[in-house]
Coordinates of C-alpha atoms and ligand atoms in Angstrom, one line a residue:
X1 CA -25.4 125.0 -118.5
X2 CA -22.8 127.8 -119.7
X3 CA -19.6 127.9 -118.5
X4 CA -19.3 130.3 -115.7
X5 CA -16.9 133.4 -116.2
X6 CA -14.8 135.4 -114.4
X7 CA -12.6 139.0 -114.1
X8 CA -9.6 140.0 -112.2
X9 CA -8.8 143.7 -112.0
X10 CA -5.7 144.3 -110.7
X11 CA -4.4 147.3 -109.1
X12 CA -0.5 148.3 -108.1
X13 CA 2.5 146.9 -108.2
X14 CA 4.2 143.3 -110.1
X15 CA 3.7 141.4 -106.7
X16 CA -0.2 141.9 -107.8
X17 CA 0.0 141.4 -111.3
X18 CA 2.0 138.2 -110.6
X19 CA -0.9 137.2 -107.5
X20 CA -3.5 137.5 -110.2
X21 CA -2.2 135.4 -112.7
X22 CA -2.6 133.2 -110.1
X23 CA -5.9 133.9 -108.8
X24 CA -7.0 133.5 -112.8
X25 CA -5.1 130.0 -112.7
X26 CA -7.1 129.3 -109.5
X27 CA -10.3 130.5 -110.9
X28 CA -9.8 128.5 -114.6
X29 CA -8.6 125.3 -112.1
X30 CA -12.7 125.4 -109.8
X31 CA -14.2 125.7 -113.9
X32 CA -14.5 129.2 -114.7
X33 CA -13.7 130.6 -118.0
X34 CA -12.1 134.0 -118.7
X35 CA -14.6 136.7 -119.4
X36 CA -14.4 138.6 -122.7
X37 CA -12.0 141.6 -122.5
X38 CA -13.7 144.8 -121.5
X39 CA -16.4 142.2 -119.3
X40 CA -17.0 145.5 -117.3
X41 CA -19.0 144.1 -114.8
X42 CA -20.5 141.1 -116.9
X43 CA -18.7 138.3 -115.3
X44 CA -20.0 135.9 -113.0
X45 CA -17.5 136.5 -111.0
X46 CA -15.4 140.1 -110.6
X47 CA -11.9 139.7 -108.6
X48 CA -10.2 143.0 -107.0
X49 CA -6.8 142.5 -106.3
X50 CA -6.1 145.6 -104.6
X51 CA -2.9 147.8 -103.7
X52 CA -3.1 149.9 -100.5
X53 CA 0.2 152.2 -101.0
X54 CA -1.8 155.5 -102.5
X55 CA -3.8 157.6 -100.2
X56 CA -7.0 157.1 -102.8
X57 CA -6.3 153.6 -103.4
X58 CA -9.3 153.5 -100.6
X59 CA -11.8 155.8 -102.7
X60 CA -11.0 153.9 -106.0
X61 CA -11.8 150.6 -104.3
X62 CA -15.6 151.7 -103.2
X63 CA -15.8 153.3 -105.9
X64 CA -15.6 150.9 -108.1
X65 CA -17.9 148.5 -105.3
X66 CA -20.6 151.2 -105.6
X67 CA -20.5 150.7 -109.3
X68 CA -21.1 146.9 -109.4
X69 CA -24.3 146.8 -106.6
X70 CA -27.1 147.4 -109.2
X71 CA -25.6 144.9 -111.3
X72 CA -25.8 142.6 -108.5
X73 CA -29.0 143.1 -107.5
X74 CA -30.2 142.7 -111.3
X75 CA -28.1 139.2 -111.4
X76 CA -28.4 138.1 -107.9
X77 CA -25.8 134.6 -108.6
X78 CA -23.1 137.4 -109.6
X79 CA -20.2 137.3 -106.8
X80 CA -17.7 140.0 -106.2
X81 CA -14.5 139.3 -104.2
X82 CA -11.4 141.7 -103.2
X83 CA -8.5 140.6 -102.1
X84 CA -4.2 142.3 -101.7
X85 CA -3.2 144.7 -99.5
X86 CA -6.4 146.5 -99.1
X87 CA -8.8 143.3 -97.9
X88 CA -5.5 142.6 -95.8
X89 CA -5.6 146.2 -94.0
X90 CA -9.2 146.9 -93.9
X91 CA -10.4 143.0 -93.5
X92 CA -14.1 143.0 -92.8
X93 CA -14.4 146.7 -92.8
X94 CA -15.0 146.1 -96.6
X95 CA -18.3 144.2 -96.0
X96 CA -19.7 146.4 -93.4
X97 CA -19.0 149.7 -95.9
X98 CA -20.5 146.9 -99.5
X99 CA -22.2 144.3 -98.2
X100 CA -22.8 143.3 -101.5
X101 CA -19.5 142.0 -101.7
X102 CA -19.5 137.6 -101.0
X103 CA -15.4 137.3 -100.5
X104 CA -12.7 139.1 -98.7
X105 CA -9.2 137.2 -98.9
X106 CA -5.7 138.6 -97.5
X107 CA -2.2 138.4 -99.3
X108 CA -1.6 135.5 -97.4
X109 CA -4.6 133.1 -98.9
X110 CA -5.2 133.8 -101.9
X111 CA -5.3 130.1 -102.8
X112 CA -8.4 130.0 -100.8
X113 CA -10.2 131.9 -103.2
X114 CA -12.5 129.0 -105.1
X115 CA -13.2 127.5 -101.4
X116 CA -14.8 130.8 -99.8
X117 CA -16.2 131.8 -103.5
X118 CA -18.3 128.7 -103.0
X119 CA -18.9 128.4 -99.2
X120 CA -20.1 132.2 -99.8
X121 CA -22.5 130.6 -102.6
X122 CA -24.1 127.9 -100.3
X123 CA -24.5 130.0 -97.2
X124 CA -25.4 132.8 -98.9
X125 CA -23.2 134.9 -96.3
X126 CA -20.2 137.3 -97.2
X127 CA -16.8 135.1 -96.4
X128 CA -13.8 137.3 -94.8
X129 CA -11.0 135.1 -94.5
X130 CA -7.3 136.9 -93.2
X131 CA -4.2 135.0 -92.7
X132 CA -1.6 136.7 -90.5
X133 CA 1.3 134.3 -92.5
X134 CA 2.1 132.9 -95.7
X135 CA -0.8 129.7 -95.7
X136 CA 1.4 128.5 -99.6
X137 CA 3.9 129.7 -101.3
X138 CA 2.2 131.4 -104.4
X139 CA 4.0 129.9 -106.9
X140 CA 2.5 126.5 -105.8
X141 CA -0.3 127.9 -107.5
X142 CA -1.9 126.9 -110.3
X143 CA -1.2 130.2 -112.2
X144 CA -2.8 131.8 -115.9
X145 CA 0.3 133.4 -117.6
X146 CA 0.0 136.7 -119.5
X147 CA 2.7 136.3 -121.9
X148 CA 3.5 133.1 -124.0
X149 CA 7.3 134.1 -123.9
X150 CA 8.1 135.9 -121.0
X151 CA 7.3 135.2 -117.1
X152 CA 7.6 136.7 -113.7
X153 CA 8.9 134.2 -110.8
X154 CA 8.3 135.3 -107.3
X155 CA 11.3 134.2 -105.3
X156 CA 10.7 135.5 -101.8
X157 CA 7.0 137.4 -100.6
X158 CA 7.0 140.1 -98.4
X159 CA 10.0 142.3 -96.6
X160 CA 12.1 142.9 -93.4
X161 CA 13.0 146.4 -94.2
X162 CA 10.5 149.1 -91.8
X163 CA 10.6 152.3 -95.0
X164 CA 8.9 154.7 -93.0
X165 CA 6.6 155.7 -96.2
X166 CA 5.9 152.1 -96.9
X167 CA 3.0 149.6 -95.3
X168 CA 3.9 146.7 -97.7
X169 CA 5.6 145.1 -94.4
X170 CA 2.4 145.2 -92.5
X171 CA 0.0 143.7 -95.5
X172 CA 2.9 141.2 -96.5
X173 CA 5.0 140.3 -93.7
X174 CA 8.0 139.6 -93.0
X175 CA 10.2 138.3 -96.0
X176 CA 9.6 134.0 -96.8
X177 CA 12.5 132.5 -99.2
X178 CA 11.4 130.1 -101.8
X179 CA 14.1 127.3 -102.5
X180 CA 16.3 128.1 -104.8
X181 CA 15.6 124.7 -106.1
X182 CA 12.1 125.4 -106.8
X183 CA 12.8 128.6 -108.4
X184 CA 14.9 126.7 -110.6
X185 CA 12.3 124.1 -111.2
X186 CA 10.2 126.0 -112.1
X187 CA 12.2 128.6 -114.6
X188 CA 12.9 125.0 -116.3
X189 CA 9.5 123.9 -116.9
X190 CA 8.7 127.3 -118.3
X191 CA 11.6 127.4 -120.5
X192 CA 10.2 124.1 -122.0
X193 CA 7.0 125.6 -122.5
X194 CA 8.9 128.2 -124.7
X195 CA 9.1 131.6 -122.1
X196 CA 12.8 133.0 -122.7
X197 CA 12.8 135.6 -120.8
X198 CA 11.9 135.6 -117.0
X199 CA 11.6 138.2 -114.0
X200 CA 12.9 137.4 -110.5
X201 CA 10.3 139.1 -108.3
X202 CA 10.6 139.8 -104.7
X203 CA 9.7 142.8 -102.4
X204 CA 13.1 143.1 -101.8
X205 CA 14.7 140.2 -104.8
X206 CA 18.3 140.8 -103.6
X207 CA 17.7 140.3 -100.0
X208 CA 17.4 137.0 -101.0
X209 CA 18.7 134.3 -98.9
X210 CA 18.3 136.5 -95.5
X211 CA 15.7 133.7 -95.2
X212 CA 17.7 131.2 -95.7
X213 CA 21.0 132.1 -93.8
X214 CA 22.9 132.7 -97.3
X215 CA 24.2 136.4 -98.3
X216 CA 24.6 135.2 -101.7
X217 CA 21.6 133.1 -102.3
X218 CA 21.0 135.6 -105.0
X219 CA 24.2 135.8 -107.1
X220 CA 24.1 132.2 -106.5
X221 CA 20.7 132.1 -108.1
X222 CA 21.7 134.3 -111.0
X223 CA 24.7 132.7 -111.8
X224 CA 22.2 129.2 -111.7
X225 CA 20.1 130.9 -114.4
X226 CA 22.9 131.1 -116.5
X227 CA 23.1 127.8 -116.6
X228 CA 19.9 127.2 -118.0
X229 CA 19.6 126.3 -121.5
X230 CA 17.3 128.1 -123.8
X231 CA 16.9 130.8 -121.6
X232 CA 17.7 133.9 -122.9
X233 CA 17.1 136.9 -120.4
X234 CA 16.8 137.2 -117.2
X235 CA 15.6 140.4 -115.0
X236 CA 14.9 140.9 -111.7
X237 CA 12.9 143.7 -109.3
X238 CA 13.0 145.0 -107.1
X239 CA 16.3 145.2 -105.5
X240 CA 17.2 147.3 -102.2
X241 CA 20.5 149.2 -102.5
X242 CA 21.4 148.5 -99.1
X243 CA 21.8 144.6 -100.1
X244 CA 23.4 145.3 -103.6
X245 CA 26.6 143.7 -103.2
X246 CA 29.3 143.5 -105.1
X247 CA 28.6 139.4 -105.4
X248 CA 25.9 140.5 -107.5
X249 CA 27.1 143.1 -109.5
X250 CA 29.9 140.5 -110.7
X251 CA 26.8 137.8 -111.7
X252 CA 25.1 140.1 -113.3
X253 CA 28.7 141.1 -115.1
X254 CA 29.7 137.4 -115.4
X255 CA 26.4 135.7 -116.7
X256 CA 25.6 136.3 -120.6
X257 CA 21.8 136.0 -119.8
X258 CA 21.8 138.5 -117.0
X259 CA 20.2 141.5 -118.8
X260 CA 22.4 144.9 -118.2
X261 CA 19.4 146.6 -116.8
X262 CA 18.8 147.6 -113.2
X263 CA 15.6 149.2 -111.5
X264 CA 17.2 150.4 -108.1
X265 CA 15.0 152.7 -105.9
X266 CA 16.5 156.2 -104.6
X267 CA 13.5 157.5 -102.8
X268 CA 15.6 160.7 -101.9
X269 CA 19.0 161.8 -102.8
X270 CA 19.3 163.7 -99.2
X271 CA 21.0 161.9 -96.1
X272 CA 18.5 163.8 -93.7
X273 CA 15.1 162.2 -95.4
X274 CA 16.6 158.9 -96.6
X275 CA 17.4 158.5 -92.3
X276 CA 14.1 160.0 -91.7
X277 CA 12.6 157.2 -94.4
X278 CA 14.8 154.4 -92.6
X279 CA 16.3 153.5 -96.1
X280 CA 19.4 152.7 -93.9
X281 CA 21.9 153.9 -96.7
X282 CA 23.0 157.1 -97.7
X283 CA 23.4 159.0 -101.1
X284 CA 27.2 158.4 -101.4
X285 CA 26.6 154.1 -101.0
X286 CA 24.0 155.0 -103.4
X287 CA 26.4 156.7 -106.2
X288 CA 29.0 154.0 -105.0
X289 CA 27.1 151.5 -106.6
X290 CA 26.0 153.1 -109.6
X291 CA 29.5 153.7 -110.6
X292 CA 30.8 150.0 -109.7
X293 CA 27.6 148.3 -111.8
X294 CA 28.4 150.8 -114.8
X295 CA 32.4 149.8 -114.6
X296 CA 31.2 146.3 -114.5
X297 CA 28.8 146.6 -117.1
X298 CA 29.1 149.9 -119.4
X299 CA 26.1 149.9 -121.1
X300 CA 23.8 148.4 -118.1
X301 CA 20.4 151.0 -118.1
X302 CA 19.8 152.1 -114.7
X303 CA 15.9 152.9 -113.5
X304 CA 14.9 154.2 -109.9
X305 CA 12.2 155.2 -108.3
X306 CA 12.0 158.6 -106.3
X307 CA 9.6 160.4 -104.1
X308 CA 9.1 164.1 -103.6
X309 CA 8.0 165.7 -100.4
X310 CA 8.8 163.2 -97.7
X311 CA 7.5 164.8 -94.7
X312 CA 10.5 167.9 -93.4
X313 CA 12.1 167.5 -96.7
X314 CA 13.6 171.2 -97.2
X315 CA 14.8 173.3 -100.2
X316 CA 18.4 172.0 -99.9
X317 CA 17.2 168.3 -99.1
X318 CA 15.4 168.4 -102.1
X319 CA 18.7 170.1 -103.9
X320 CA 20.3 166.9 -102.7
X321 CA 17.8 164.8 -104.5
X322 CA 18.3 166.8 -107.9
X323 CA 22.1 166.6 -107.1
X324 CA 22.3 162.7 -106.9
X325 CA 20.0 162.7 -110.4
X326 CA 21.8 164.3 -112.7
X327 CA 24.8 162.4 -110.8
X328 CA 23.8 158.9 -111.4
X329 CA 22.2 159.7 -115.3
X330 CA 19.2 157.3 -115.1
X331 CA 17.6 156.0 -117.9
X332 CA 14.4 156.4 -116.4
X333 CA 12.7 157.8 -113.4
X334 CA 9.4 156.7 -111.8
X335 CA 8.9 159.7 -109.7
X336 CA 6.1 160.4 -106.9
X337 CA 4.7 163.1 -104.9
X338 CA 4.4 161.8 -101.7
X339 CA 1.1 161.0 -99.9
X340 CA 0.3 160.2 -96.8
X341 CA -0.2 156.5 -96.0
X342 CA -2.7 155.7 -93.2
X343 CA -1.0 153.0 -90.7
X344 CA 2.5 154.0 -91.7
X345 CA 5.1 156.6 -89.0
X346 CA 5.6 158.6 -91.8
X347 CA 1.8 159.8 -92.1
X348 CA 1.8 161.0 -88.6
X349 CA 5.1 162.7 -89.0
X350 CA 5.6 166.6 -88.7
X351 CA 6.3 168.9 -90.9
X352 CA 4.0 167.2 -93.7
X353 CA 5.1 169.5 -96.7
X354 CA 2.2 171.8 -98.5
X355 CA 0.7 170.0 -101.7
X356 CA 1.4 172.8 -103.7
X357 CA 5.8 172.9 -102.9
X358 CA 5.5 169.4 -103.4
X359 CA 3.7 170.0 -107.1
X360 CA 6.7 172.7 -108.1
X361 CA 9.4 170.2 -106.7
X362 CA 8.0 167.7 -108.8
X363 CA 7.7 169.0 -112.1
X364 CA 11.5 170.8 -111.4
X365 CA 12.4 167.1 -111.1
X366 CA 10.6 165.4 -114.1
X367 CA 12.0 168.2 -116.1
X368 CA 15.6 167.3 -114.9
X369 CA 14.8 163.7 -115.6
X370 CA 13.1 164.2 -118.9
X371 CA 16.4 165.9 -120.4
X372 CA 19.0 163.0 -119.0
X373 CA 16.6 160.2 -120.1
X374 CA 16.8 161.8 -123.9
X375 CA 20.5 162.7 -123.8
X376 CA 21.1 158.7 -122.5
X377 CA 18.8 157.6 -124.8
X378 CA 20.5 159.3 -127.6
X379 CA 24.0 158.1 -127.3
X380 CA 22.0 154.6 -128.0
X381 CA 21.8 156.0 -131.7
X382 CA 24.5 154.0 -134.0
X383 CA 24.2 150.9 -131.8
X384 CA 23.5 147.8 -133.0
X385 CA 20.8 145.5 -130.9
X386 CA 19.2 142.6 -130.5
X387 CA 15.3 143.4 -129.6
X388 CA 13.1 141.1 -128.4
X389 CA 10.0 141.5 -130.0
X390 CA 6.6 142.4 -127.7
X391 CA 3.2 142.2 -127.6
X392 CA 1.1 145.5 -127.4
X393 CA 4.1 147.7 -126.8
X394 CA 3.5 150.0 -130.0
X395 CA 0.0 151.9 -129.9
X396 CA 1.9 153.5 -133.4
X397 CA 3.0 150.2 -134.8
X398 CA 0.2 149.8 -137.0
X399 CA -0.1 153.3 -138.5
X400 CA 3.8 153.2 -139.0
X401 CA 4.4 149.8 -140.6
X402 CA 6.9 148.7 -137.4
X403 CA 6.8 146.3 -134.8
X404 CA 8.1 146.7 -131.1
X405 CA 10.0 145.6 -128.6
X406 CA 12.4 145.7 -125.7
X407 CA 16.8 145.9 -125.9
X408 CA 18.9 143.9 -123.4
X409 CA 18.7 146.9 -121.2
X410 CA 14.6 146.8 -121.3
X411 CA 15.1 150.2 -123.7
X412 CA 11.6 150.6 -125.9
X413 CA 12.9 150.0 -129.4
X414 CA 9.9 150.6 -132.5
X415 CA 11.4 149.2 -135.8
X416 CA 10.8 148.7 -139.2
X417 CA 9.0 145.5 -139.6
X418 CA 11.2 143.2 -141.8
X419 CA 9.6 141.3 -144.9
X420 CA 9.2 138.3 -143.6
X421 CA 7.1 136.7 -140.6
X422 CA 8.2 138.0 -137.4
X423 CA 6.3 137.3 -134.5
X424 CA 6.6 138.0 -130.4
X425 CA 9.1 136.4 -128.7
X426 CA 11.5 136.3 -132.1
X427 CA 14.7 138.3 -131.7
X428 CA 15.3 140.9 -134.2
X429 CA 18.9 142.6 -134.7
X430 CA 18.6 146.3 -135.6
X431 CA 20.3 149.6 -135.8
X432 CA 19.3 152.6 -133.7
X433 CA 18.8 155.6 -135.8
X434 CA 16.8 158.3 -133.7
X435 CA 16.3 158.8 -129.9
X436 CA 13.5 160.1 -128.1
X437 CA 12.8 160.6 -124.5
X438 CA 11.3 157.2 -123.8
X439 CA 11.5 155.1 -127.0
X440 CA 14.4 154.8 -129.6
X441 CA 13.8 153.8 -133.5
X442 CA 15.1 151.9 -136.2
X443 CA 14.0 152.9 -139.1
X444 CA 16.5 151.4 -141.4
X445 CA 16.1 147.8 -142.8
X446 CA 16.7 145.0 -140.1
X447 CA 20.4 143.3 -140.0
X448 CA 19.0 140.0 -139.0
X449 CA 15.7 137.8 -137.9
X450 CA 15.9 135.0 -135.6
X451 CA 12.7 132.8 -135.0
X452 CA 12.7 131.4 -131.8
X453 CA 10.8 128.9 -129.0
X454 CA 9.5 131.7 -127.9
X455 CA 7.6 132.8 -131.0
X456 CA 6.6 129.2 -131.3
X457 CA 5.1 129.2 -128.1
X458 CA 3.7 132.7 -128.7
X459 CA 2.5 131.4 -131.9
X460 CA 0.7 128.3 -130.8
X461 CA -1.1 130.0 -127.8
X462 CA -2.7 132.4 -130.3
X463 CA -3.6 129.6 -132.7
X464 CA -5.4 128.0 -129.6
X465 CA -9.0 128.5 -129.2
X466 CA -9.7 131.5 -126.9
X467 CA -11.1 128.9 -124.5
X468 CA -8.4 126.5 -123.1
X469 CA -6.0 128.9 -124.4
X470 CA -2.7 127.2 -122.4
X471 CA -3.1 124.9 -119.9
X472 CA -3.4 124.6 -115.9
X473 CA -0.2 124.4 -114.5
X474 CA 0.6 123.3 -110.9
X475 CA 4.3 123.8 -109.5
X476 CA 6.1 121.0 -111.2
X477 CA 7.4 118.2 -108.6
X478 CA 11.9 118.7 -108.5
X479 CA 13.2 117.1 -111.9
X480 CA 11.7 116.1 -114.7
X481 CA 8.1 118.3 -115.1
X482 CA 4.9 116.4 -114.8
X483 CA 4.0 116.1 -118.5
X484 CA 0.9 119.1 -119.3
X485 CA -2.1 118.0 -119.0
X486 CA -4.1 118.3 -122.1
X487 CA -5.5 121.8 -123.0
X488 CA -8.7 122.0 -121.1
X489 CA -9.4 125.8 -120.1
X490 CA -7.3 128.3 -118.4
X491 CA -4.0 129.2 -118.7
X492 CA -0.1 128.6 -119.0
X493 CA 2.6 130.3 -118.4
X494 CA 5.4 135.4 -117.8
Ligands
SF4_501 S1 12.0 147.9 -98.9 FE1 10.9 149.5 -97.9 S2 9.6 150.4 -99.6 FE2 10.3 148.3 -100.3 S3 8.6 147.0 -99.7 FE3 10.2 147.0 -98.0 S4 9.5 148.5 -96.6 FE4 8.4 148.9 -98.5

């Protein structure tokens, strides 16, 4: 009998991509194998994992449903599950609007995935399954990793903040701590598998510890990482400015493999929305610490997020927003327009702002933004860096003879590719020569090659057969890691 495959299609933010890694290492655990890229529809079983913050995140969803029914009724043993935020709000309403769809799971269970996949098979009756709390910590998991070198590790699920815009509290709950010593644990056991670079992940990462009764769980944390040998770079995201503390600006400062990069949503630059948004700080705390990370760390490249049109944001509100951006000199922007979010105070809110001043505010904004991001970028020209090399980070890379990958401070960098073998995961020292608005090149020879673990283990899970490409990995007991099981199917470990 074949081996039966499977497809996740993930939708929003890291939270999800990290979830379905997981629901991939869950899925390769109960026997199934990945389906061939670009599956389409072609799997035994198709996986949503859903995001409900956009207003059409809804439309996409059943969208997409519609599109899989005829296959379904053509191949009858095909299941379909969704699961995230969206099966979390809209629970069984999913099954009455497809009721071609076998499994709806919450953010809560996804571990229960396999279980209802299969009681859905036997009683031939759509599963919906909501937890209202955390049934296991997702990174006891067994989990598929995406990268051989790098890895995100979720340190704390869901958020105690109430962002007025934002229903992530009500599909995730109230923020659950992992212990610090099985974050630690587990950073180890990938770092023996060859990752060097990892991602602390949390709603709200340097809130950490609120859990736990510790205010500085999370420098603490940092400065633990930096104790860890062989790994080279650590991130984390995202982090709330109100808990940005100077404890943590001196760990990132202090700790050589705490990358000077920061992603630290604004939302609004104006005192009147960001109260109206209950971001409970204010543009000056804001500035405050942008100026104390860059005296700790000169070269540290800041990111935010930011949206526009937050319901009764005027003219001069806006101006405020604008003000605070070419204040601060990001690196980069993610900017929104705002839409309204069913379930969240915000969409009932007066004064919801006309699409069309939203639009003009918008493009005023990303214009601003475009020009700081290319004059930052361009005082990167001259520097020398060390850039570690990526996977699928250069659509040009081919056409232009370079490779790609990211600077300490997560900058885009396309170089020259150097004579000899140079694979993901190596480290590569070149010179900046030309700046554009999101990328910098080096188009002059390399100063220096290092081949590292990381390309080993980048190296070795390409040589594997596509099948049992990595292995099934469980959250390894405190101390020394279970040894791997033999390759089998599935996955390993970014
Ligand atoms: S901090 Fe605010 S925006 Fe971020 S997840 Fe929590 S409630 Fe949402």
């Amino acid at each position: 009998m074949s081996e039966k495959t499977y497809e996740v299609r993930t939708y929003g933010c890291q939270m999800n991509v990290h979830d379905s890694e997981r629901l991939s290492g869950l899925l390769e655990g109960a026997g199934y194998v990945r389906a061939p890229e670009g599956a389409d529809g072609d799997a035994d079983v198709v996986v949503f994992n859903t995001c409900a913050v956009r207003e059409n995140a809804d439309n996409k969803l059943y969208g997409n449903l519609g599109r899989l029914a005829p296959m379904k009724t053509k191949r009858p043993g095909m299941q379909i599950a969704v699961g995230g935020c969206l099966a979390q709000k809209d629970r069984d309403t999913i099954v009455k609007k497809a009721p071609w769809v076998d499994v709806v799971f919450g953010t809560h269970n996804i571990g229960k995935l396999p279980v209802l996949l299969e009681r859905a098979r036997v009683q031939e009756e759509a599963q919906v399954e909501i937890a209202e709390s955390l049934e296991a910590f997702p990174s006891t998991l067994p989990t598929r990793r995406e990268s051989a070198y790098a890895a995100w590790v979720s340190i704390s699920v869901g958020c105690n903040n109430t962002c007025t815009f934002c229903i992530v509290p009500a599909l995730r709950g109230k923020e659950k701590d992992r212990r610090t010593g099985d974050i630690l644990a587990e950073i180890e056991a990938l770092v023996s598998e060859g990752v060097s670079e990892i991602t602390l992940l949390g709603q709200n990462v340097n809130a950490y510890g609120s859990d736990i009764g510790d205010r500085e769980a999370f420098s603490k944390l940092l400065r633990a990482c930096g104790k860890i040998e062989g790994l080279e770079r650590v991130r984390f995201t995202s982090p709330h400015p109100r808990d940005f503390t100077d404890d943590v600006i001196a760990a990132m400062a202090e700790t050589p493999n705490v990358m000077p990069q920061l992603h630290m949503p604004l939302q609004s630059g104006s005192d009147t929305v960001l109260k109206a948004m209950r971001r409970s700080y204010r543009q000056e705390r804001f500035l405050g610490i942008i100026d104390k990370v860059r005296a700790a760390m000169p070269h540290a490249a800041i990111s935010t997020d930011i949206i526009v049109g937050f319901p009764g944001e005027t003219e001069e509100d806006f101006e405020q927003t604008m003000h605070t951006v070419r204040e601060a000199r990001f690196a980069q922007a993610f900017t929104f327009q705002y839409s309204k979010r069913p379930g969240t105070p915000a969409a009932t809110m007066e004064d919801q702002i006309p699409k069309e001043v939203v639009q003009e505010r918008y493009m005023r904004l990303v214009a601003l933004q475009e020009e700081i991001s290319w004059e930052e970028n361009k005082k990167q020209v001259g520097r020398t860096v060390d850039v570690m090399v990526a996977e699928g980070e250069g659509r040009k890379d081919g056409a232009t003879h370079r490779l790609s990958g990211r600077a300490p401070d997560n900058r885009l960098v396309h170089f020259t590719k150097p004579d000899e073998d140079v694979r993901p995961g190596d480290v590569v020292t070149v010179e900046i020569t030309y700046a554009a608005p999101h990328h910098l090149l080096a188009e002059g020879p390399s100063k220096a090659v290092r081949r590292t673990r990381a390309g080993d283990a980048w190296e070795k899970r390409t040589a594997e057969p596509k099948q049992g490409a990595g292995v099934l990995l469980g959250l390894p007991k405190i101390g020394v890691p279970e040894p791997l099981p033999a390759v089998t199917g599935g996955c390993s470990v970014q």
